[in-house]
């Protein structure tokens, strides 16, 4: 199974929605809260090819994108395949 990382902020509704979907899939993830932390947000942006919005989701080193991207993977049946690795 792939290691999943989600860069979030405390008050982001899209972050909560992405985490909810992964929890419904019984999938463990590591949350990296970038709230007020410029260094972590810059790290996230560098890994996400310049994206600065949250959430930014990674499966191992593969950048998935944001919440909409995660839900699109779920809609087209690809999310479980990615989770399984």
PDB file of N, CA, C and O in Angstrom:
ATOM      1  N   UNK A   1       0.838  -1.181   0.000  1.00  0.00           N
ATOM      2  CA  UNK A   1       0.000   0.000   0.000  1.00  0.00           C
ATOM      3  C   UNK A   1       0.885   1.247   0.000  1.00  0.00           C
ATOM      4  O   UNK A   1       1.921   1.267   0.651  1.00  0.00           O
ATOM      5  N   UNK A   2       0.441   2.237  -0.737  1.00  0.00           N
ATOM      6  CA  UNK A   2       1.224   3.467  -0.835  1.00  0.00           C
ATOM      7  C   UNK A   2       1.043   4.332   0.410  1.00  0.00           C
ATOM      8  O   UNK A   2      -0.003   4.300   1.056  1.00  0.00           O
ATOM      9  N   UNK A   3       2.065   5.100   0.716  1.00  0.00           N
ATOM     10  CA  UNK A   3       2.006   6.068   1.803  1.00  0.00           C
ATOM     11  C   UNK A   3       1.333   7.323   1.250  1.00  0.00           C
ATOM     12  O   UNK A   3       1.719   7.814   0.185  1.00  0.00           O
ATOM     13  N   UNK A   4       0.326   7.810   1.940  1.00  0.00           N
ATOM     14  CA  UNK A   4      -0.432   8.965   1.472  1.00  0.00           C
ATOM     15  C   UNK A   4      -0.145  10.147   2.387  1.00  0.00           C
ATOM     16  O   UNK A   4      -0.209  10.027   3.607  1.00  0.00           O
ATOM     17  N   UNK A   5       0.168  11.274   1.764  1.00  0.00           N
ATOM     18  CA  UNK A   5       0.432  12.529   2.471  1.00  0.00           C
ATOM     19  C   UNK A   5      -0.572  13.564   1.995  1.00  0.00           C
ATOM     20  O   UNK A   5      -0.812  13.689   0.790  1.00  0.00           O
ATOM     21  N   UNK A   6      -1.141  14.321   2.941  1.00  0.00           N
ATOM     22  CA  UNK A   6      -2.053  15.399   2.589  1.00  0.00           C
ATOM     23  C   UNK A   6      -1.601  16.664   3.300  1.00  0.00           C
ATOM     24  O   UNK A   6      -1.541  16.710   4.527  1.00  0.00           O
ATOM     25  N   UNK A   7      -1.275  17.671   2.503  1.00  0.00           N
ATOM     26  CA  UNK A   7      -0.960  18.988   3.051  1.00  0.00           C
ATOM     27  C   UNK A   7      -2.281  19.729   3.233  1.00  0.00           C
ATOM     28  O   UNK A   7      -3.080  19.825   2.293  1.00  0.00           O
ATOM     29  N   UNK A   8      -2.523  20.229   4.438  1.00  0.00           N
ATOM     30  CA  UNK A   8      -3.815  20.835   4.779  1.00  0.00           C
ATOM     31  C   UNK A   8      -3.630  22.120   5.581  1.00  0.00           C
ATOM     32  O   UNK A   8      -2.516  22.452   6.000  1.00  0.00           O
ATOM     33  N   UNK A   9      -4.769  22.788   5.800  1.00  0.00           N
ATOM     34  CA  UNK A   9      -4.856  23.828   6.820  1.00  0.00           C
ATOM     35  C   UNK A   9      -6.040  23.482   7.711  1.00  0.00           C
ATOM     36  O   UNK A   9      -6.913  22.689   7.322  1.00  0.00           O
ATOM     37  N   UNK A  10      -6.089  24.064   8.874  1.00  0.00           N
ATOM     38  CA  UNK A  10      -7.094  23.701   9.869  1.00  0.00           C
ATOM     39  C   UNK A  10      -8.528  23.999   9.423  1.00  0.00           C
ATOM     40  O   UNK A  10      -9.438  23.253   9.746  1.00  0.00           O
ATOM     41  N   UNK A  11      -8.743  25.091   8.702  1.00  0.00           N
ATOM     42  CA  UNK A  11     -10.104  25.526   8.404  1.00  0.00           C
ATOM     43  C   UNK A  11     -10.553  25.252   6.973  1.00  0.00           C
ATOM     44  O   UNK A  11     -11.629  25.672   6.574  1.00  0.00           O
ATOM     45  N   UNK A  12      -9.784  24.519   6.205  1.00  0.00           N
ATOM     46  CA  UNK A  12     -10.085  24.278   4.793  1.00  0.00           C
ATOM     47  C   UNK A  12     -11.163  23.203   4.638  1.00  0.00           C
ATOM     48  O   UNK A  12     -10.931  22.040   4.985  1.00  0.00           O
ATOM     49  N   UNK A  13     -12.348  23.556   4.091  1.00  0.00           N
ATOM     50  CA  UNK A  13     -13.391  22.544   3.912  1.00  0.00           C
ATOM     51  C   UNK A  13     -13.010  21.472   2.884  1.00  0.00           C
ATOM     52  O   UNK A  13     -13.441  20.324   3.003  1.00  0.00           O
ATOM     53  N   UNK A  14     -12.205  21.825   1.893  1.00  0.00           N
ATOM     54  CA  UNK A  14     -11.773  20.847   0.893  1.00  0.00           C
ATOM     55  C   UNK A  14     -10.804  19.834   1.502  1.00  0.00           C
ATOM     56  O   UNK A  14     -10.805  18.663   1.131  1.00  0.00           O
ATOM     57  N   UNK A  15     -10.002  20.299   2.449  1.00  0.00           N
ATOM     58  CA  UNK A  15      -9.104  19.388   3.168  1.00  0.00           C
ATOM     59  C   UNK A  15      -9.913  18.363   3.950  1.00  0.00           C
ATOM     60  O   UNK A  15      -9.611  17.169   3.920  1.00  0.00           O
ATOM     61  N   UNK A  16     -10.950  18.837   4.636  1.00  0.00           N
ATOM     62  CA  UNK A  16     -11.800  17.935   5.410  1.00  0.00           C
ATOM     63  C   UNK A  16     -12.512  16.937   4.498  1.00  0.00           C
ATOM     64  O   UNK A  16     -12.614  15.751   4.829  1.00  0.00           O
ATOM     65  N   UNK A  17     -12.968  17.404   3.333  1.00  0.00           N
ATOM     66  CA  UNK A  17     -13.653  16.511   2.391  1.00  0.00           C
ATOM     67  C   UNK A  17     -12.705  15.434   1.866  1.00  0.00           C
ATOM     68  O   UNK A  17     -13.087  14.266   1.739  1.00  0.00           O
ATOM     69  N   UNK A  18     -11.473  15.812   1.554  1.00  0.00           N
ATOM     70  CA  UNK A  18     -10.491  14.833   1.061  1.00  0.00           C
ATOM     71  C   UNK A  18     -10.177  13.802   2.138  1.00  0.00           C
ATOM     72  O   UNK A  18     -10.138  12.597   1.866  1.00  0.00           O
ATOM     73  N   UNK A  19      -9.979  14.255   3.360  1.00  0.00           N
ATOM     74  CA  UNK A  19      -9.697  13.329   4.460  1.00  0.00           C
ATOM     75  C   UNK A  19     -10.895  12.414   4.714  1.00  0.00           C
ATOM     76  O   UNK A  19     -10.721  11.219   4.952  1.00  0.00           O
ATOM     77  N   UNK A  20     -12.106  12.963   4.617  1.00  0.00           N
ATOM     78  CA  UNK A  20     -13.315  12.150   4.816  1.00  0.00           C
ATOM     79  C   UNK A  20     -13.387  11.023   3.791  1.00  0.00           C
ATOM     80  O   UNK A  20     -13.727   9.888   4.138  1.00  0.00           O
ATOM     81  N   UNK A  21     -13.077  11.330   2.532  1.00  0.00           N
ATOM     82  CA  UNK A  21     -13.118  10.294   1.502  1.00  0.00           C
ATOM     83  C   UNK A  21     -12.112   9.183   1.794  1.00  0.00           C
ATOM     84  O   UNK A  21     -12.442   7.997   1.719  1.00  0.00           O
ATOM     85  N   UNK A  22     -10.908   9.557   2.161  1.00  0.00           N
ATOM     86  CA  UNK A  22      -9.894   8.543   2.471  1.00  0.00           C
ATOM     87  C   UNK A  22     -10.289   7.723   3.694  1.00  0.00           C
ATOM     88  O   UNK A  22     -10.068   6.510   3.736  1.00  0.00           O
ATOM     89  N   UNK A  23     -10.894   8.368   4.680  1.00  0.00           N
ATOM     90  CA  UNK A  23     -11.341   7.637   5.869  1.00  0.00           C
ATOM     91  C   UNK A  23     -12.465   6.664   5.526  1.00  0.00           C
ATOM     92  O   UNK A  23     -12.510   5.551   6.046  1.00  0.00           O
ATOM     93  N   UNK A  24     -13.368   7.063   4.611  1.00  0.00           N
ATOM     94  CA  UNK A  24     -14.435   6.155   4.166  1.00  0.00           C
ATOM     95  C   UNK A  24     -13.853   4.937   3.449  1.00  0.00           C
ATOM     96  O   UNK A  24     -14.448   3.864   3.463  1.00  0.00           O
ATOM     97  N   UNK A  25     -12.679   5.108   2.850  1.00  0.00           N
ATOM     98  CA  UNK A  25     -11.993   4.012   2.176  1.00  0.00           C
ATOM     99  C   UNK A  25     -11.105   3.236   3.136  1.00  0.00           C
ATOM    100  O   UNK A  25     -10.355   2.357   2.716  1.00  0.00           O
ATOM    101  N   UNK A  26     -11.158   3.576   4.430  1.00  0.00           N
ATOM    102  CA  UNK A  26     -10.316   2.941   5.453  1.00  0.00           C
ATOM    103  C   UNK A  26      -8.844   3.013   5.074  1.00  0.00           C
ATOM    104  O   UNK A  26      -8.102   2.034   5.187  1.00  0.00           O
ATOM    105  N   UNK A  27      -8.444   4.181   4.602  1.00  0.00           N
ATOM    106  CA  UNK A  27      -7.086   4.399   4.134  1.00  0.00           C
ATOM    107  C   UNK A  27      -6.346   5.334   5.078  1.00  0.00           C
ATOM    108  O   UNK A  27      -6.814   6.436   5.358  1.00  0.00           O
ATOM    109  N   UNK A  28      -5.205   4.888   5.555  1.00  0.00           N
ATOM    110  CA  UNK A  28      -4.388   5.716   6.439  1.00  0.00           C
ATOM    111  C   UNK A  28      -3.666   6.773   5.618  1.00  0.00           C
ATOM    112  O   UNK A  28      -3.316   6.557   4.458  1.00  0.00           O
ATOM    113  N   UNK A  29      -3.460   7.919   6.221  1.00  0.00           N
ATOM    114  CA  UNK A  29      -2.727   9.002   5.575  1.00  0.00           C
ATOM    115  C   UNK A  29      -1.997   9.804   6.639  1.00  0.00           C
ATOM    116  O   UNK A  29      -2.350   9.752   7.821  1.00  0.00           O
ATOM    117  N   UNK A  30      -1.002  10.523   6.194  1.00  0.00           N
ATOM    118  CA  UNK A  30      -0.280  11.436   7.083  1.00  0.00           C
ATOM    119  C   UNK A  30      -0.682  12.848   6.714  1.00  0.00           C
ATOM    120  O   UNK A  30      -0.539  13.262   5.561  1.00  0.00           O
ATOM    121  N   UNK A  31      -1.196  13.575   7.683  1.00  0.00           N
ATOM    122  CA  UNK A  31      -1.601  14.960   7.461  1.00  0.00           C
ATOM    123  C   UNK A  31      -0.449  15.887   7.828  1.00  0.00           C
ATOM    124  O   UNK A  31       0.151  15.758   8.888  1.00  0.00           O
ATOM    125  N   UNK A  32      -0.160  16.816   6.935  1.00  0.00           N
ATOM    126  CA  UNK A  32       0.871  17.817   7.182  1.00  0.00           C
ATOM    127  C   UNK A  32       0.171  19.172   7.179  1.00  0.00           C
ATOM    128  O   UNK A  32      -0.234  19.683   6.133  1.00  0.00           O
ATOM    129  N   UNK A  33      -0.006  19.733   8.375  1.00  0.00           N
ATOM    130  CA  UNK A  33      -0.722  20.998   8.538  1.00  0.00           C
ATOM    131  C   UNK A  33       0.225  22.160   8.238  1.00  0.00           C
ATOM    132  O   UNK A  33       1.225  22.334   8.927  1.00  0.00           O
ATOM    133  N   UNK A  34      -0.108  22.927   7.210  1.00  0.00           N
ATOM    134  CA  UNK A  34       0.747  24.050   6.811  1.00  0.00           C
ATOM    135  C   UNK A  34       0.223  25.384   7.340  1.00  0.00           C
ATOM    136  O   UNK A  34       0.754  26.437   6.993  1.00  0.00           O
ATOM    137  N   UNK A  35      -0.795  25.340   8.195  1.00  0.00           N
ATOM    138  CA  UNK A  35      -1.371  26.564   8.745  1.00  0.00           C
ATOM    139  C   UNK A  35      -0.290  27.415   9.398  1.00  0.00           C
ATOM    140  O   UNK A  35       0.356  26.975  10.354  1.00  0.00           O
ATOM    141  N   UNK A  36      -0.078  28.602   8.870  1.00  0.00           N
ATOM    142  CA  UNK A  36       0.882  29.538   9.455  1.00  0.00           C
ATOM    143  C   UNK A  36       2.337  29.123   9.362  1.00  0.00           C
ATOM    144  O   UNK A  36       3.189  29.740  10.002  1.00  0.00           O
ATOM    145  N   UNK A  37       2.650  28.108   8.582  1.00  0.00           N
ATOM    146  CA  UNK A  37       4.027  27.629   8.486  1.00  0.00           C
ATOM    147  C   UNK A  37       4.531  27.819   7.058  1.00  0.00           C
ATOM    148  O   UNK A  37       4.284  26.985   6.179  1.00  0.00           O
ATOM    149  N   UNK A  38       5.216  28.915   6.849  1.00  0.00           N
ATOM    150  CA  UNK A  38       5.691  29.274   5.504  1.00  0.00           C
ATOM    151  C   UNK A  38       6.643  28.226   4.942  1.00  0.00           C
ATOM    152  O   UNK A  38       6.575  27.900   3.752  1.00  0.00           O
ATOM    153  N   UNK A  39       7.503  27.679   5.762  1.00  0.00           N
ATOM    154  CA  UNK A  39       8.468  26.678   5.280  1.00  0.00           C
ATOM    155  C   UNK A  39       7.748  25.433   4.763  1.00  0.00           C
ATOM    156  O   UNK A  39       8.073  24.923   3.686  1.00  0.00           O
ATOM    157  N   UNK A  40       6.762  24.945   5.518  1.00  0.00           N
ATOM    158  CA  UNK A  40       6.021  23.765   5.075  1.00  0.00           C
ATOM    159  C   UNK A  40       5.184  24.059   3.831  1.00  0.00           C
ATOM    160  O   UNK A  40       5.082  23.234   2.935  1.00  0.00           O
ATOM    161  N   UNK A  41       4.602  25.255   3.776  1.00  0.00           N
ATOM    162  CA  UNK A  41       3.804  25.613   2.595  1.00  0.00           C
ATOM    163  C   UNK A  41       4.702  25.707   1.366  1.00  0.00           C
ATOM    164  O   UNK A  41       4.323  25.264   0.282  1.00  0.00           O
ATOM    165  N   UNK A  42       5.907  26.247   1.522  1.00  0.00           N
ATOM    166  CA  UNK A  42       6.855  26.302   0.404  1.00  0.00           C
ATOM    167  C   UNK A  42       7.276  24.902  -0.021  1.00  0.00           C
ATOM    168  O   UNK A  42       7.396  24.620  -1.217  1.00  0.00           O
ATOM    169  N   UNK A  43       7.498  24.005   0.949  1.00  0.00           N
ATOM    170  CA  UNK A  43       7.829  22.611   0.641  1.00  0.00           C
ATOM    171  C   UNK A  43       6.703  21.979  -0.177  1.00  0.00           C
ATOM    172  O   UNK A  43       6.940  21.322  -1.191  1.00  0.00           O
ATOM    173  N   UNK A  44       5.462  22.202   0.273  1.00  0.00           N
ATOM    174  CA  UNK A  44       4.297  21.673  -0.432  1.00  0.00           C
ATOM    175  C   UNK A  44       4.236  22.212  -1.859  1.00  0.00           C
ATOM    176  O   UNK A  44       4.065  21.460  -2.813  1.00  0.00           O
ATOM    177  N   UNK A  45       4.398  23.509  -1.997  1.00  0.00           N
ATOM    178  CA  UNK A  45       4.321  24.140  -3.316  1.00  0.00           C
ATOM    179  C   UNK A  45       5.404  23.616  -4.254  1.00  0.00           C
ATOM    180  O   UNK A  45       5.140  23.369  -5.437  1.00  0.00           O
ATOM    181  N   UNK A  46       6.598  23.426  -3.735  1.00  0.00           N
ATOM    182  CA  UNK A  46       7.681  22.877  -4.558  1.00  0.00           C
ATOM    183  C   UNK A  46       7.355  21.462  -5.031  1.00  0.00           C
ATOM    184  O   UNK A  46       7.565  21.129  -6.194  1.00  0.00           O
ATOM    185  N   UNK A  47       6.837  20.640  -4.140  1.00  0.00           N
ATOM    186  CA  UNK A  47       6.483  19.269  -4.507  1.00  0.00           C
ATOM    187  C   UNK A  47       5.292  19.228  -5.461  1.00  0.00           C
ATOM    188  O   UNK A  47       5.171  18.323  -6.272  1.00  0.00           O
ATOM    189  N   UNK A  48       4.403  20.224  -5.327  1.00  0.00           N
ATOM    190  CA  UNK A  48       3.168  20.259  -6.119  1.00  0.00           C
ATOM    191  C   UNK A  48       3.316  21.102  -7.383  1.00  0.00           C
ATOM    192  O   UNK A  48       2.324  21.591  -7.915  1.00  0.00           O
ATOM    193  N   UNK A  49       4.545  21.277  -7.829  1.00  0.00           N
ATOM    194  CA  UNK A  49       4.828  22.001  -9.076  1.00  0.00           C
ATOM    195  C   UNK A  49       4.212  23.395  -9.103  1.00  0.00           C
ATOM    196  O   UNK A  49       3.596  23.808 -10.072  1.00  0.00           O
ATOM    197  N   UNK A  50       4.344  24.099  -7.967  1.00  0.00           N
ATOM    198  CA  UNK A  50       3.916  25.486  -7.892  1.00  0.00           C
ATOM    199  C   UNK A  50       2.533  25.726  -7.332  1.00  0.00           C
ATOM    200  O   UNK A  50       2.162  26.868  -7.082  1.00  0.00           O
ATOM    201  N   UNK A  51       1.764  24.684  -7.144  1.00  0.00           N
ATOM    202  CA  UNK A  51       0.431  24.881  -6.562  1.00  0.00           C
ATOM    203  C   UNK A  51       0.563  25.334  -5.120  1.00  0.00           C
ATOM    204  O   UNK A  51       1.391  24.816  -4.372  1.00  0.00           O
ATOM    205  N   UNK A  52      -0.263  26.302  -4.747  1.00  0.00           N
ATOM    206  CA  UNK A  52      -0.203  26.835  -3.391  1.00  0.00           C
ATOM    207  C   UNK A  52      -1.478  26.587  -2.592  1.00  0.00           C
ATOM    208  O   UNK A  52      -1.515  26.860  -1.409  1.00  0.00           O
ATOM    209  N   UNK A  53      -2.518  26.080  -3.247  1.00  0.00           N
ATOM    210  CA  UNK A  53      -3.781  25.834  -2.559  1.00  0.00           C
ATOM    211  C   UNK A  53      -3.717  24.500  -1.800  1.00  0.00           C
ATOM    212  O   UNK A  53      -2.901  23.641  -2.101  1.00  0.00           O
ATOM    213  N   UNK A  54      -4.579  24.375  -0.813  1.00  0.00           N
ATOM    214  CA  UNK A  54      -4.687  23.131  -0.071  1.00  0.00           C
ATOM    215  C   UNK A  54      -6.068  22.547  -0.306  1.00  0.00           C
ATOM    216  O   UNK A  54      -6.999  23.285  -0.617  1.00  0.00           O
ATOM    217  N   UNK A  55      -6.199  21.241  -0.210  1.00  0.00           N
ATOM    218  CA  UNK A  55      -5.144  20.280   0.076  1.00  0.00           C
ATOM    219  C   UNK A  55      -4.303  19.983  -1.158  1.00  0.00           C
ATOM    220  O   UNK A  55      -4.749  20.200  -2.286  1.00  0.00           O
ATOM    221  N   UNK A  56      -3.122  19.491  -0.922  1.00  0.00           N
ATOM    222  CA  UNK A  56      -2.293  18.884  -1.964  1.00  0.00           C
ATOM    223  C   UNK A  56      -2.026  17.463  -1.476  1.00  0.00           C
ATOM    224  O   UNK A  56      -1.595  17.256  -0.349  1.00  0.00           O
ATOM    225  N   UNK A  57      -2.313  16.515  -2.343  1.00  0.00           N
ATOM    226  CA  UNK A  57      -2.317  15.106  -1.957  1.00  0.00           C
ATOM    227  C   UNK A  57      -1.271  14.344  -2.762  1.00  0.00           C
ATOM    228  O   UNK A  57      -1.170  14.530  -3.980  1.00  0.00           O
ATOM    229  N   UNK A  58      -0.531  13.501  -2.063  1.00  0.00           N
ATOM    230  CA  UNK A  58       0.526  12.694  -2.681  1.00  0.00           C
ATOM    231  C   UNK A  58       0.363  11.241  -2.269  1.00  0.00           C
ATOM    232  O   UNK A  58       0.084  10.952  -1.105  1.00  0.00           O
ATOM    233  N   UNK A  59       0.533  10.343  -3.224  1.00  0.00           N
ATOM    234  CA  UNK A  59       0.611   8.910  -2.957  1.00  0.00           C
ATOM    235  C   UNK A  59       2.064   8.548  -3.218  1.00  0.00           C
ATOM    236  O   UNK A  59       2.501   8.565  -4.363  1.00  0.00           O
ATOM    237  N   UNK A  60       2.797   8.247  -2.154  1.00  0.00           N
ATOM    238  CA  UNK A  60       4.255   8.145  -2.227  1.00  0.00           C
ATOM    239  C   UNK A  60       4.756   9.465  -2.820  1.00  0.00           C
ATOM    240  O   UNK A  60       4.442  10.511  -2.279  1.00  0.00           O
ATOM    241  N   UNK A  61       5.500   9.428  -3.912  1.00  0.00           N
ATOM    242  CA  UNK A  61       5.996  10.658  -4.527  1.00  0.00           C
ATOM    243  C   UNK A  61       5.121  11.139  -5.678  1.00  0.00           C
ATOM    244  O   UNK A  61       5.438  12.125  -6.330  1.00  0.00           O
ATOM    245  N   UNK A  62       4.012  10.454  -5.935  1.00  0.00           N
ATOM    246  CA  UNK A  62       3.122  10.823  -7.035  1.00  0.00           C
ATOM    247  C   UNK A  62       2.146  11.904  -6.574  1.00  0.00           C
ATOM    248  O   UNK A  62       1.363  11.693  -5.649  1.00  0.00           O
ATOM    249  N   UNK A  63       2.184  13.050  -7.234  1.00  0.00           N
ATOM    250  CA  UNK A  63       1.267  14.140  -6.909  1.00  0.00           C
ATOM    251  C   UNK A  63      -0.101  13.836  -7.505  1.00  0.00           C
ATOM    252  O   UNK A  63      -0.246  13.690  -8.713  1.00  0.00           O
ATOM    253  N   UNK A  64      -1.102  13.736  -6.642  1.00  0.00           N
ATOM    254  CA  UNK A  64      -2.470  13.459  -7.072  1.00  0.00           C
ATOM    255  C   UNK A  64      -3.179  14.759  -7.426  1.00  0.00           C
ATOM    256  O   UNK A  64      -3.961  14.820  -8.351  1.00  0.00           O
ATOM    257  N   UNK A  65      -2.912  15.802  -6.664  1.00  0.00           N
ATOM    258  CA  UNK A  65      -3.574  17.090  -6.863  1.00  0.00           C
ATOM    259  C   UNK A  65      -4.346  17.471  -5.616  1.00  0.00           C
ATOM    260  O   UNK A  65      -3.941  17.155  -4.502  1.00  0.00           O
ATOM    261  N   UNK A  66      -5.481  18.118  -5.830  1.00  0.00           N
ATOM    262  CA  UNK A  66      -6.295  18.585  -4.722  1.00  0.00           C
ATOM    263  C   UNK A  66      -7.510  17.706  -4.489  1.00  0.00           C
ATOM    264  O   UNK A  66      -7.612  16.581  -4.998  1.00  0.00           O
ATOM    265  N   UNK A  67      -8.455  18.245  -3.748  1.00  0.00           N
ATOM    266  CA  UNK A  67      -9.662  17.510  -3.386  1.00  0.00           C
ATOM    267  C   UNK A  67     -10.459  17.092  -4.624  1.00  0.00           C
ATOM    268  O   UNK A  67     -10.891  15.945  -4.729  1.00  0.00           O
ATOM    269  N   UNK A  68     -10.654  18.016  -5.565  1.00  0.00           N
ATOM    270  CA  UNK A  68     -11.412  17.685  -6.780  1.00  0.00           C
ATOM    271  C   UNK A  68     -10.745  16.554  -7.554  1.00  0.00           C
ATOM    272  O   UNK A  68     -11.430  15.682  -8.095  1.00  0.00           O
ATOM    273  N   UNK A  69      -9.423  16.562  -7.593  1.00  0.00           N
ATOM    274  CA  UNK A  69      -8.685  15.515  -8.291  1.00  0.00           C
ATOM    275  C   UNK A  69      -8.886  14.164  -7.606  1.00  0.00           C
ATOM    276  O   UNK A  69      -9.044  13.138  -8.268  1.00  0.00           O
ATOM    277  N   UNK A  70      -8.879  14.168  -6.281  1.00  0.00           N
ATOM    278  CA  UNK A  70      -9.087  12.935  -5.520  1.00  0.00           C
ATOM    279  C   UNK A  70     -10.484  12.373  -5.779  1.00  0.00           C
ATOM    280  O   UNK A  70     -10.650  11.183  -6.030  1.00  0.00           O
ATOM    281  N   UNK A  71     -11.494  13.256  -5.752  1.00  0.00           N
ATOM    282  CA  UNK A  71     -12.862  12.809  -6.006  1.00  0.00           C
ATOM    283  C   UNK A  71     -13.053  12.356  -7.450  1.00  0.00           C
ATOM    284  O   UNK A  71     -13.840  11.442  -7.715  1.00  0.00           O
ATOM    285  N   UNK A  72     -12.337  12.963  -8.387  1.00  0.00           N
ATOM    286  CA  UNK A  72     -12.402  12.520  -9.787  1.00  0.00           C
ATOM    287  C   UNK A  72     -11.852  11.103  -9.916  1.00  0.00           C
ATOM    288  O   UNK A  72     -12.416  10.277 -10.650  1.00  0.00           O
ATOM    289  N   UNK A  73     -10.766  10.814  -9.201  1.00  0.00           N
ATOM    290  CA  UNK A  73     -10.220   9.452  -9.206  1.00  0.00           C
ATOM    291  C   UNK A  73     -11.240   8.463  -8.649  1.00  0.00           C
ATOM    292  O   UNK A  73     -11.376   7.352  -9.158  1.00  0.00           O
ATOM    293  N   UNK A  74     -11.949   8.867  -7.612  1.00  0.00           N
ATOM    294  CA  UNK A  74     -12.984   8.018  -7.027  1.00  0.00           C
ATOM    295  C   UNK A  74     -14.112   7.795  -8.040  1.00  0.00           C
ATOM    296  O   UNK A  74     -14.579   6.668  -8.228  1.00  0.00           O
ATOM    297  N   UNK A  75     -14.523   8.851  -8.710  1.00  0.00           N
ATOM    298  CA  UNK A  75     -15.631   8.762  -9.669  1.00  0.00           C
ATOM    299  C   UNK A  75     -15.330   7.846 -10.841  1.00  0.00           C
ATOM    300  O   UNK A  75     -16.218   7.151 -11.336  1.00  0.00           O
ATOM    301  N   UNK A  76     -14.078   7.854 -11.298  1.00  0.00           N
ATOM    302  CA  UNK A  76     -13.755   7.018 -12.461  1.00  0.00           C
ATOM    303  C   UNK A  76     -13.165   5.655 -12.079  1.00  0.00           C
ATOM    304  O   UNK A  76     -12.660   4.943 -12.932  1.00  0.00           O
ATOM    305  N   UNK A  77     -13.238   5.321 -10.789  1.00  0.00           N
ATOM    306  CA  UNK A  77     -12.834   3.987 -10.349  1.00  0.00           C
ATOM    307  C   UNK A  77     -11.335   3.776 -10.202  1.00  0.00           C
ATOM    308  O   UNK A  77     -10.888   2.645 -10.021  1.00  0.00           O
ATOM    309  N   UNK A  78     -10.569   4.840 -10.228  1.00  0.00           N
ATOM    310  CA  UNK A  78      -9.110   4.715 -10.158  1.00  0.00           C
ATOM    311  C   UNK A  78      -8.541   4.839  -8.745  1.00  0.00           C
ATOM    312  O   UNK A  78      -7.411   4.430  -8.499  1.00  0.00           O
ATOM    313  N   UNK A  79      -9.300   5.388  -7.816  1.00  0.00           N
ATOM    314  CA  UNK A  79      -8.760   5.652  -6.481  1.00  0.00           C
ATOM    315  C   UNK A  79      -8.339   4.372  -5.767  1.00  0.00           C
ATOM    316  O   UNK A  79      -7.228   4.291  -5.233  1.00  0.00           O
ATOM    317  N   UNK A  80      -9.169   3.364  -5.768  1.00  0.00           N
ATOM    318  CA  UNK A  80      -8.828   2.126  -5.068  1.00  0.00           C
ATOM    319  C   UNK A  80      -7.591   1.464  -5.685  1.00  0.00           C
ATOM    320  O   UNK A  80      -6.777   0.886  -4.963  1.00  0.00           O
ATOM    321  N   UNK A  81      -7.439   1.560  -6.985  1.00  0.00           N
ATOM    322  CA  UNK A  81      -6.252   1.003  -7.651  1.00  0.00           C
ATOM    323  C   UNK A  81      -4.999   1.744  -7.195  1.00  0.00           C
ATOM    324  O   UNK A  81      -3.967   1.118  -6.948  1.00  0.00           O
ATOM    325  N   UNK A  82      -5.090   3.066  -7.084  1.00  0.00           N
ATOM    326  CA  UNK A  82      -3.938   3.842  -6.616  1.00  0.00           C
ATOM    327  C   UNK A  82      -3.605   3.527  -5.165  1.00  0.00           C
ATOM    328  O   UNK A  82      -2.438   3.407  -4.801  1.00  0.00           O
ATOM    329  N   UNK A  83      -4.626   3.394  -4.357  1.00  0.00           N
ATOM    330  CA  UNK A  83      -4.415   3.087  -2.933  1.00  0.00           C
ATOM    331  C   UNK A  83      -3.718   1.730  -2.796  1.00  0.00           C
ATOM    332  O   UNK A  83      -2.786   1.578  -2.019  1.00  0.00           O
ATOM    333  N   UNK A  84      -4.172   0.762  -3.569  1.00  0.00           N
ATOM    334  CA  UNK A  84      -3.604  -0.580  -3.488  1.00  0.00           C
ATOM    335  C   UNK A  84      -2.158  -0.621  -3.982  1.00  0.00           C
ATOM    336  O   UNK A  84      -1.366  -1.450  -3.559  1.00  0.00           O
ATOM    337  N   UNK A  85      -1.836   0.313  -4.864  1.00  0.00           N
ATOM    338  CA  UNK A  85      -0.470   0.433  -5.346  1.00  0.00           C
ATOM    339  C   UNK A  85      -0.088  -0.565  -6.372  1.00  0.00           C
ATOM    340  O   UNK A  85       0.974  -0.863  -6.718  1.00  0.00           O
TER     341      UNK A  85
END
